[in-house]
Amino acid sequence: MEGMASPFDRPVPDISVYGDGRVLTTAIDLAASPAREVVKDQRLTHIAYRRVYRDAHLAGLGRSRSFHSDQQILDAGPTVVTLLAGGRRHVSTVQPGASGARVWLINRLANHLRSLPRSDLERPPVTYRPERMAIVAWQSQEKWQSQESSSGSSPDAGTTVTPWPLRPLPAGQQATCTLLTGADSEVAARLADSAAPNTAWRSGPNLYAVLFRPLLPDETDCTALTP
């Protein structure tokens, strides 16, 4: 597939914690073939949530901070933590290689949230099922030529062409974002779980690469994905 890079470059955060105790974490499902990213939906007990909130403030996340490092570490990006408290948004950035007591506390909190003990949870983890799904599509420079069934065909080696089963994808632009809700969102979630990473989707005469981006509970539309 050819086309410009997407302007929608905000993936699902590694960890999201909400005031009602809900915790969403991303992980790689190695049991799937091929392996794919999944979002786990968990619910903290009241006591566990209060402990997490306390630890976030002990780590200094109640105000915006930057933790720098003199080291230069290749292939490693910063850790960005956003805390909404008292109606204000506080953003802390931890550069790779940064150290100190607060960095240690931030890393300890993140590691705890990634592997929550059963005693901290009201129920076992489940797969996150979003109410809203964003569909980011890149239109290929190629046009679909065959008049026969496209399923299983490939314009390029290793690419599988599959008919797009939902509302037609927008044409005439190289990158678009479409918001799906309700039953369409559920269908898109199933497609995201089952489609091969190299799938080219046929919508009308055009071929598309598609990124399925589940929206978090506090994200309402495609503006959540823009820088």
PDB file of C-alpha atoms in Angstrom:
ATOM      1  CA  MET A   1       0.000   0.000   0.000  1.00  0.00           C
ATOM      2  CA  GLU A   2       1.263   3.482  -0.896  1.00  0.00           C
ATOM      3  CA  GLY A   3       0.355   6.794   0.618  1.00  0.00           C
ATOM      4  CA  MET A   4       1.344   9.483   3.042  1.00  0.00           C
ATOM      5  CA  ALA A   5       1.917   8.877   6.739  1.00  0.00           C
ATOM      6  CA  SER A   6      -1.171   9.295   8.874  1.00  0.00           C
ATOM      7  CA  PRO A   7      -1.690  12.573  10.767  1.00  0.00           C
ATOM      8  CA  PHE A   8      -3.570  10.527  13.388  1.00  0.00           C
ATOM      9  CA  ASP A   9      -0.657   9.361  15.494  1.00  0.00           C
ATOM     10  CA  ARG A  10      -1.967   8.882  19.028  1.00  0.00           C
ATOM     11  CA  PRO A  11      -2.106   5.167  19.859  1.00  0.00           C
ATOM     12  CA  VAL A  12      -4.003   3.794  22.840  1.00  0.00           C
ATOM     13  CA  PRO A  13      -1.976   4.738  25.950  1.00  0.00           C
ATOM     14  CA  ASP A  14      -0.178   1.905  27.722  1.00  0.00           C
ATOM     15  CA  ILE A  15      -2.116   2.598  30.930  1.00  0.00           C
ATOM     16  CA  SER A  16      -5.281   4.630  31.576  1.00  0.00           C
ATOM     17  CA  VAL A  17      -6.790   4.984  35.065  1.00  0.00           C
ATOM     18  CA  TYR A  18     -10.192   6.599  35.673  1.00  0.00           C
ATOM     19  CA  GLY A  19     -11.836   8.057  38.764  1.00  0.00           C
ATOM     20  CA  ASP A  20     -14.316   5.186  39.022  1.00  0.00           C
ATOM     21  CA  GLY A  21     -11.435   2.719  39.383  1.00  0.00           C
ATOM     22  CA  ARG A  22     -11.422   1.517  35.795  1.00  0.00           C
ATOM     23  CA  VAL A  23      -7.971   0.635  34.434  1.00  0.00           C
ATOM     24  CA  LEU A  24      -7.286   0.041  30.731  1.00  0.00           C
ATOM     25  CA  THR A  25      -3.906  -1.419  29.769  1.00  0.00           C
ATOM     26  CA  THR A  26      -2.488  -2.414  26.401  1.00  0.00           C
ATOM     27  CA  ALA A  27      -0.647  -5.692  25.897  1.00  0.00           C
ATOM     28  CA  ILE A  28       0.477  -7.977  23.095  1.00  0.00           C
ATOM     29  CA  ASP A  29      -1.582 -11.155  22.770  1.00  0.00           C
ATOM     30  CA  LEU A  30       1.093 -13.710  21.889  1.00  0.00           C
ATOM     31  CA  ALA A  31      -1.514 -16.474  21.676  1.00  0.00           C
ATOM     32  CA  ALA A  32      -3.081 -14.831  18.610  1.00  0.00           C
ATOM     33  CA  SER A  33      -1.674 -15.625  15.174  1.00  0.00           C
ATOM     34  CA  PRO A  34      -0.257 -13.243  14.214  1.00  0.00           C
ATOM     35  CA  ALA A  35       0.319 -11.605  17.600  1.00  0.00           C
ATOM     36  CA  ARG A  36      -1.712  -8.424  18.026  1.00  0.00           C
ATOM     37  CA  GLU A  37      -2.259  -5.636  20.528  1.00  0.00           C
ATOM     38  CA  VAL A  38      -5.232  -5.942  22.876  1.00  0.00           C
ATOM     39  CA  VAL A  39      -6.660  -3.636  25.533  1.00  0.00           C
ATOM     40  CA  LYS A  40      -7.526  -5.138  28.917  1.00  0.00           C
ATOM     41  CA  ASP A  41     -10.393  -3.679  30.958  1.00  0.00           C
ATOM     42  CA  GLN A  42      -9.998  -3.961  34.747  1.00  0.00           C
ATOM     43  CA  ARG A  43     -11.708  -2.440  37.780  1.00  0.00           C
ATOM     44  CA  LEU A  44      -9.861  -1.514  40.964  1.00  0.00           C
ATOM     45  CA  THR A  45     -11.391  -1.911  44.388  1.00  0.00           C
ATOM     46  CA  HIS A  46     -11.987   1.348  46.225  1.00  0.00           C
ATOM     47  CA  ILE A  47      -9.042   0.726  48.551  1.00  0.00           C
ATOM     48  CA  ALA A  48      -6.723  -0.139  45.643  1.00  0.00           C
ATOM     49  CA  TYR A  49      -7.779   2.965  43.723  1.00  0.00           C
ATOM     50  CA  ARG A  50      -7.102   5.233  46.710  1.00  0.00           C
ATOM     51  CA  ARG A  51      -3.657   3.640  47.031  1.00  0.00           C
ATOM     52  CA  VAL A  52      -2.900   4.273  43.349  1.00  0.00           C
ATOM     53  CA  TYR A  53      -4.066   7.887  43.672  1.00  0.00           C
ATOM     54  CA  ARG A  54      -1.863   8.348  46.746  1.00  0.00           C
ATOM     55  CA  ASP A  55       1.159   6.822  45.028  1.00  0.00           C
ATOM     56  CA  ALA A  56       0.659   9.098  41.994  1.00  0.00           C
ATOM     57  CA  HIS A  57       0.878  12.156  44.220  1.00  0.00           C
ATOM     58  CA  LEU A  58       3.856  10.735  46.133  1.00  0.00           C
ATOM     59  CA  ALA A  59       5.612  10.383  42.780  1.00  0.00           C
ATOM     60  CA  GLY A  60       5.075  14.082  42.135  1.00  0.00           C
ATOM     61  CA  LEU A  61       2.528  13.633  39.349  1.00  0.00           C
ATOM     62  CA  GLY A  62       0.229  16.260  40.895  1.00  0.00           C
ATOM     63  CA  ARG A  63       2.181  18.932  39.014  1.00  0.00           C
ATOM     64  CA  SER A  64       3.765  19.061  35.568  1.00  0.00           C
ATOM     65  CA  ARG A  65       7.414  18.002  35.599  1.00  0.00           C
ATOM     66  CA  SER A  66      10.189  16.921  33.244  1.00  0.00           C
ATOM     67  CA  PHE A  67      12.788  14.367  34.296  1.00  0.00           C
ATOM     68  CA  HIS A  68      15.878  14.637  32.104  1.00  0.00           C
ATOM     69  CA  SER A  69      18.839  12.355  31.486  1.00  0.00           C
ATOM     70  CA  ASP A  70      22.406  12.925  30.333  1.00  0.00           C
ATOM     71  CA  GLN A  71      22.349   9.519  28.650  1.00  0.00           C
ATOM     72  CA  GLN A  72      21.561   9.052  24.979  1.00  0.00           C
ATOM     73  CA  ILE A  73      19.552   5.869  24.549  1.00  0.00           C
ATOM     74  CA  LEU A  74      18.715   4.807  21.007  1.00  0.00           C
ATOM     75  CA  ASP A  75      15.301   3.386  20.079  1.00  0.00           C
ATOM     76  CA  ALA A  76      13.707   4.553  23.327  1.00  0.00           C
ATOM     77  CA  GLY A  77      11.116   7.276  23.678  1.00  0.00           C
ATOM     78  CA  PRO A  78      10.037   9.224  26.750  1.00  0.00           C
ATOM     79  CA  THR A  79       7.356   8.117  29.190  1.00  0.00           C
ATOM     80  CA  VAL A  80       4.556  10.690  29.341  1.00  0.00           C
ATOM     81  CA  VAL A  81       2.159  10.632  32.314  1.00  0.00           C
ATOM     82  CA  THR A  82      -0.976  12.784  32.422  1.00  0.00           C
ATOM     83  CA  LEU A  83      -2.840  13.244  35.709  1.00  0.00           C
ATOM     84  CA  LEU A  84      -6.170  15.066  35.886  1.00  0.00           C
ATOM     85  CA  ALA A  85      -6.644  16.329  39.425  1.00  0.00           C
ATOM     86  CA  GLY A  86      -8.639  19.229  40.816  1.00  0.00           C
ATOM     87  CA  GLY A  87      -9.940  20.021  37.345  1.00  0.00           C
ATOM     88  CA  ARG A  88      -6.414  20.595  36.024  1.00  0.00           C
ATOM     89  CA  ARG A  89      -4.287  18.494  33.707  1.00  0.00           C
ATOM     90  CA  HIS A  90      -0.710  17.822  34.812  1.00  0.00           C
ATOM     91  CA  VAL A  91       1.770  16.295  32.346  1.00  0.00           C
ATOM     92  CA  SER A  92       5.067  14.741  33.428  1.00  0.00           C
ATOM     93  CA  THR A  93       7.725  13.547  30.977  1.00  0.00           C
ATOM     94  CA  VAL A  94      10.398  11.024  31.923  1.00  0.00           C
ATOM     95  CA  GLN A  95      13.286  10.822  29.462  1.00  0.00           C
ATOM     96  CA  PRO A  96      14.986   7.443  28.886  1.00  0.00           C
ATOM     97  CA  GLY A  97      17.764   6.972  31.413  1.00  0.00           C
ATOM     98  CA  ALA A  98      16.372   9.501  33.887  1.00  0.00           C
ATOM     99  CA  SER A  99      16.865   8.591  37.534  1.00  0.00           C
ATOM    100  CA  GLY A 100      16.018   9.784  41.012  1.00  0.00           C
ATOM    101  CA  ALA A 101      13.495   9.006  43.714  1.00  0.00           C
ATOM    102  CA  ARG A 102      10.473  10.357  41.835  1.00  0.00           C
ATOM    103  CA  VAL A 103      11.391   8.479  38.652  1.00  0.00           C
ATOM    104  CA  TRP A 104      11.708   5.300  40.716  1.00  0.00           C
ATOM    105  CA  LEU A 105       8.259   5.906  42.218  1.00  0.00           C
ATOM    106  CA  ILE A 106       6.730   6.551  38.769  1.00  0.00           C
ATOM    107  CA  ASN A 107       8.247   3.353  37.372  1.00  0.00           C
ATOM    108  CA  ARG A 108       7.086   1.364  40.399  1.00  0.00           C
ATOM    109  CA  LEU A 109       3.534   2.676  39.983  1.00  0.00           C
ATOM    110  CA  ALA A 110       3.520   1.908  36.240  1.00  0.00           C
ATOM    111  CA  ASN A 111       4.807  -1.629  36.806  1.00  0.00           C
ATOM    112  CA  HIS A 112       2.147  -2.199  39.456  1.00  0.00           C
ATOM    113  CA  LEU A 113      -0.630  -1.048  37.120  1.00  0.00           C
ATOM    114  CA  ARG A 114       0.649  -3.282  34.318  1.00  0.00           C
ATOM    115  CA  SER A 115       0.412  -6.386  36.533  1.00  0.00           C
ATOM    116  CA  LEU A 116      -2.360  -5.753  39.030  1.00  0.00           C
ATOM    117  CA  PRO A 117      -2.751  -8.477  41.667  1.00  0.00           C
ATOM    118  CA  ARG A 118      -6.117 -10.206  41.857  1.00  0.00           C
ATOM    119  CA  SER A 119      -6.655  -8.751  45.343  1.00  0.00           C
ATOM    120  CA  ASP A 120      -6.713  -5.227  43.847  1.00  0.00           C
ATOM    121  CA  LEU A 121      -9.510  -6.042  41.397  1.00  0.00           C
ATOM    122  CA  GLU A 122     -13.288  -6.193  41.741  1.00  0.00           C
ATOM    123  CA  ARG A 123     -13.485  -8.708  38.886  1.00  0.00           C
ATOM    124  CA  PRO A 124     -11.155 -10.600  36.535  1.00  0.00           C
ATOM    125  CA  PRO A 125      -9.832  -8.615  33.529  1.00  0.00           C
ATOM    126  CA  VAL A 126     -11.900  -8.637  30.336  1.00  0.00           C
ATOM    127  CA  THR A 127     -11.228  -7.454  26.787  1.00  0.00           C
ATOM    128  CA  TYR A 128     -12.075  -3.785  26.354  1.00  0.00           C
ATOM    129  CA  ARG A 129     -15.112  -3.265  24.130  1.00  0.00           C
ATOM    130  CA  PRO A 130     -15.237   0.401  23.101  1.00  0.00           C
ATOM    131  CA  GLU A 131     -18.463   2.291  22.542  1.00  0.00           C
ATOM    132  CA  ARG A 132     -16.715   4.244  19.777  1.00  0.00           C
ATOM    133  CA  MET A 133     -14.164   3.086  17.209  1.00  0.00           C
ATOM    134  CA  ALA A 134     -12.105   5.359  14.975  1.00  0.00           C
ATOM    135  CA  ILE A 135     -11.272   4.029  11.512  1.00  0.00           C
ATOM    136  CA  VAL A 136      -8.153   5.632  10.053  1.00  0.00           C
ATOM    137  CA  ALA A 137      -7.848   4.797   6.343  1.00  0.00           C
ATOM    138  CA  TRP A 138      -5.110   5.454   3.794  1.00  0.00           C
ATOM    139  CA  GLN A 139      -6.133   5.237   0.161  1.00  0.00           C
ATOM    140  CA  SER A 140      -3.767   3.288  -2.069  1.00  0.00           C
ATOM    141  CA  GLN A 141      -2.507   4.680  -5.355  1.00  0.00           C
ATOM    142  CA  GLU A 142      -3.698   1.441  -6.940  1.00  0.00           C
ATOM    143  CA  LYS A 143      -7.220   0.904  -8.193  1.00  0.00           C
ATOM    144  CA  TRP A 144      -9.069  -2.358  -7.905  1.00  0.00           C
ATOM    145  CA  GLN A 145      -9.268  -3.784 -11.422  1.00  0.00           C
ATOM    146  CA  SER A 146     -10.689  -7.290 -11.121  1.00  0.00           C
ATOM    147  CA  GLN A 147     -14.397  -7.853 -11.722  1.00  0.00           C
ATOM    148  CA  GLU A 148     -14.175 -11.159  -9.848  1.00  0.00           C
ATOM    149  CA  SER A 149     -14.432 -11.756  -6.121  1.00  0.00           C
ATOM    150  CA  SER A 150     -11.536  -9.991  -4.422  1.00  0.00           C
ATOM    151  CA  SER A 151     -11.358 -12.024  -1.214  1.00  0.00           C
ATOM    152  CA  GLY A 152      -8.018 -13.799  -1.084  1.00  0.00           C
ATOM    153  CA  SER A 153      -6.544 -11.945  -4.075  1.00  0.00           C
ATOM    154  CA  SER A 154      -3.481  -9.771  -3.696  1.00  0.00           C
ATOM    155  CA  PRO A 155      -2.232  -6.808  -5.736  1.00  0.00           C
ATOM    156  CA  ASP A 156       1.159  -7.237  -4.057  1.00  0.00           C
ATOM    157  CA  ALA A 157       2.859 -10.323  -2.711  1.00  0.00           C
ATOM    158  CA  GLY A 158       1.729 -11.016   0.849  1.00  0.00           C
ATOM    159  CA  THR A 159      -1.260  -8.644   0.680  1.00  0.00           C
ATOM    160  CA  THR A 160      -4.795  -9.984   1.026  1.00  0.00           C
ATOM    161  CA  VAL A 161      -7.640  -7.948  -0.482  1.00  0.00           C
ATOM    162  CA  THR A 162     -10.902  -8.111   1.495  1.00  0.00           C
ATOM    163  CA  PRO A 163     -14.194  -6.290   0.832  1.00  0.00           C
ATOM    164  CA  TRP A 164     -14.905  -3.543   3.373  1.00  0.00           C
ATOM    165  CA  PRO A 165     -18.195  -4.589   5.082  1.00  0.00           C
ATOM    166  CA  LEU A 166     -19.264  -1.248   6.594  1.00  0.00           C
ATOM    167  CA  ARG A 167     -20.182   2.169   5.197  1.00  0.00           C
ATOM    168  CA  PRO A 168     -17.926   3.123   2.240  1.00  0.00           C
ATOM    169  CA  LEU A 169     -14.565   4.568   3.179  1.00  0.00           C
ATOM    170  CA  PRO A 170     -14.063   8.209   2.108  1.00  0.00           C
ATOM    171  CA  ALA A 171     -12.333   8.618  -1.246  1.00  0.00           C
ATOM    172  CA  GLY A 172     -10.319  11.515  -2.618  1.00  0.00           C
ATOM    173  CA  GLN A 173      -8.125  12.002   0.421  1.00  0.00           C
ATOM    174  CA  GLN A 174      -4.977  10.145   1.394  1.00  0.00           C
ATOM    175  CA  ALA A 175      -5.785   9.833   5.091  1.00  0.00           C
ATOM    176  CA  THR A 176      -9.196  10.043   6.746  1.00  0.00           C
ATOM    177  CA  CYS A 177     -10.705   9.258  10.126  1.00  0.00           C
ATOM    178  CA  THR A 178     -14.249   7.931  10.464  1.00  0.00           C
ATOM    179  CA  LEU A 179     -16.045   7.495  13.787  1.00  0.00           C
ATOM    180  CA  LEU A 180     -18.152   4.361  14.255  1.00  0.00           C
ATOM    181  CA  THR A 181     -20.596   3.775  17.109  1.00  0.00           C
ATOM    182  CA  GLY A 182     -23.115   1.150  18.176  1.00  0.00           C
ATOM    183  CA  ALA A 183     -23.375  -1.984  16.057  1.00  0.00           C
ATOM    184  CA  ASP A 184     -20.844  -0.651  13.520  1.00  0.00           C
ATOM    185  CA  SER A 185     -18.294  -0.232  16.301  1.00  0.00           C
ATOM    186  CA  GLU A 186     -18.836  -3.840  17.387  1.00  0.00           C
ATOM    187  CA  VAL A 187     -18.344  -5.073  13.813  1.00  0.00           C
ATOM    188  CA  ALA A 188     -15.162  -3.014  13.510  1.00  0.00           C
ATOM    189  CA  ALA A 189     -13.856  -4.481  16.783  1.00  0.00           C
ATOM    190  CA  ARG A 190     -14.387  -8.002  15.409  1.00  0.00           C
ATOM    191  CA  LEU A 191     -12.610  -7.037  12.174  1.00  0.00           C
ATOM    192  CA  ALA A 192      -9.685  -5.664  14.179  1.00  0.00           C
ATOM    193  CA  ASP A 193      -9.458  -8.967  16.069  1.00  0.00           C
ATOM    194  CA  SER A 194      -9.559 -11.174  12.969  1.00  0.00           C
ATOM    195  CA  ALA A 195      -7.954  -9.267  10.065  1.00  0.00           C
ATOM    196  CA  ALA A 196      -4.360  -9.938   9.099  1.00  0.00           C
ATOM    197  CA  PRO A 197      -2.022  -6.934   9.491  1.00  0.00           C
ATOM    198  CA  ASN A 198      -1.315  -6.885   5.751  1.00  0.00           C
ATOM    199  CA  THR A 199      -4.982  -6.718   4.699  1.00  0.00           C
ATOM    200  CA  ALA A 200      -5.900  -4.285   1.924  1.00  0.00           C
ATOM    201  CA  TRP A 201      -9.565  -3.323   2.159  1.00  0.00           C
ATOM    202  CA  ARG A 202     -11.612  -2.786  -1.014  1.00  0.00           C
ATOM    203  CA  SER A 203     -14.225  -0.036  -0.785  1.00  0.00           C
ATOM    204  CA  GLY A 204     -15.744   0.887  -4.131  1.00  0.00           C
ATOM    205  CA  PRO A 205     -12.984   1.027  -6.777  1.00  0.00           C
ATOM    206  CA  ASN A 206     -10.272   1.859  -4.237  1.00  0.00           C
ATOM    207  CA  LEU A 207      -7.947  -0.073  -1.946  1.00  0.00           C
ATOM    208  CA  TYR A 208      -7.178   1.103   1.582  1.00  0.00           C
ATOM    209  CA  ALA A 209      -4.931   0.352   4.506  1.00  0.00           C
ATOM    210  CA  VAL A 210      -7.010   0.626   7.677  1.00  0.00           C
ATOM    211  CA  LEU A 211      -6.032   1.259  11.286  1.00  0.00           C
ATOM    212  CA  PHE A 212      -8.623   0.344  13.916  1.00  0.00           C
ATOM    213  CA  ARG A 213      -8.279   2.681  16.916  1.00  0.00           C
ATOM    214  CA  PRO A 214     -10.641   2.025  19.844  1.00  0.00           C
ATOM    215  CA  LEU A 215     -11.534   5.266  21.611  1.00  0.00           C
ATOM    216  CA  LEU A 216     -11.149   5.446  25.378  1.00  0.00           C
ATOM    217  CA  PRO A 217     -14.147   6.356  27.577  1.00  0.00           C
ATOM    218  CA  ASP A 218     -13.070  10.021  27.710  1.00  0.00           C
ATOM    219  CA  GLU A 219     -12.415  10.254  23.946  1.00  0.00           C
ATOM    220  CA  THR A 220     -15.458  11.288  21.936  1.00  0.00           C
ATOM    221  CA  ASP A 221     -14.344  11.709  18.313  1.00  0.00           C
ATOM    222  CA  CYS A 222     -11.415  11.700  15.893  1.00  0.00           C
ATOM    223  CA  THR A 223      -9.914  14.854  17.387  1.00  0.00           C
ATOM    224  CA  ALA A 224      -8.594  12.610  20.189  1.00  0.00           C
ATOM    225  CA  LEU A 225      -6.164  11.115  17.668  1.00  0.00           C
ATOM    226  CA  THR A 226      -4.702  14.310  16.266  1.00  0.00           C
ATOM    227  CA  PRO A 227      -1.453  15.764  17.665  1.00  0.00           C
TER     228      PRO A 227
END
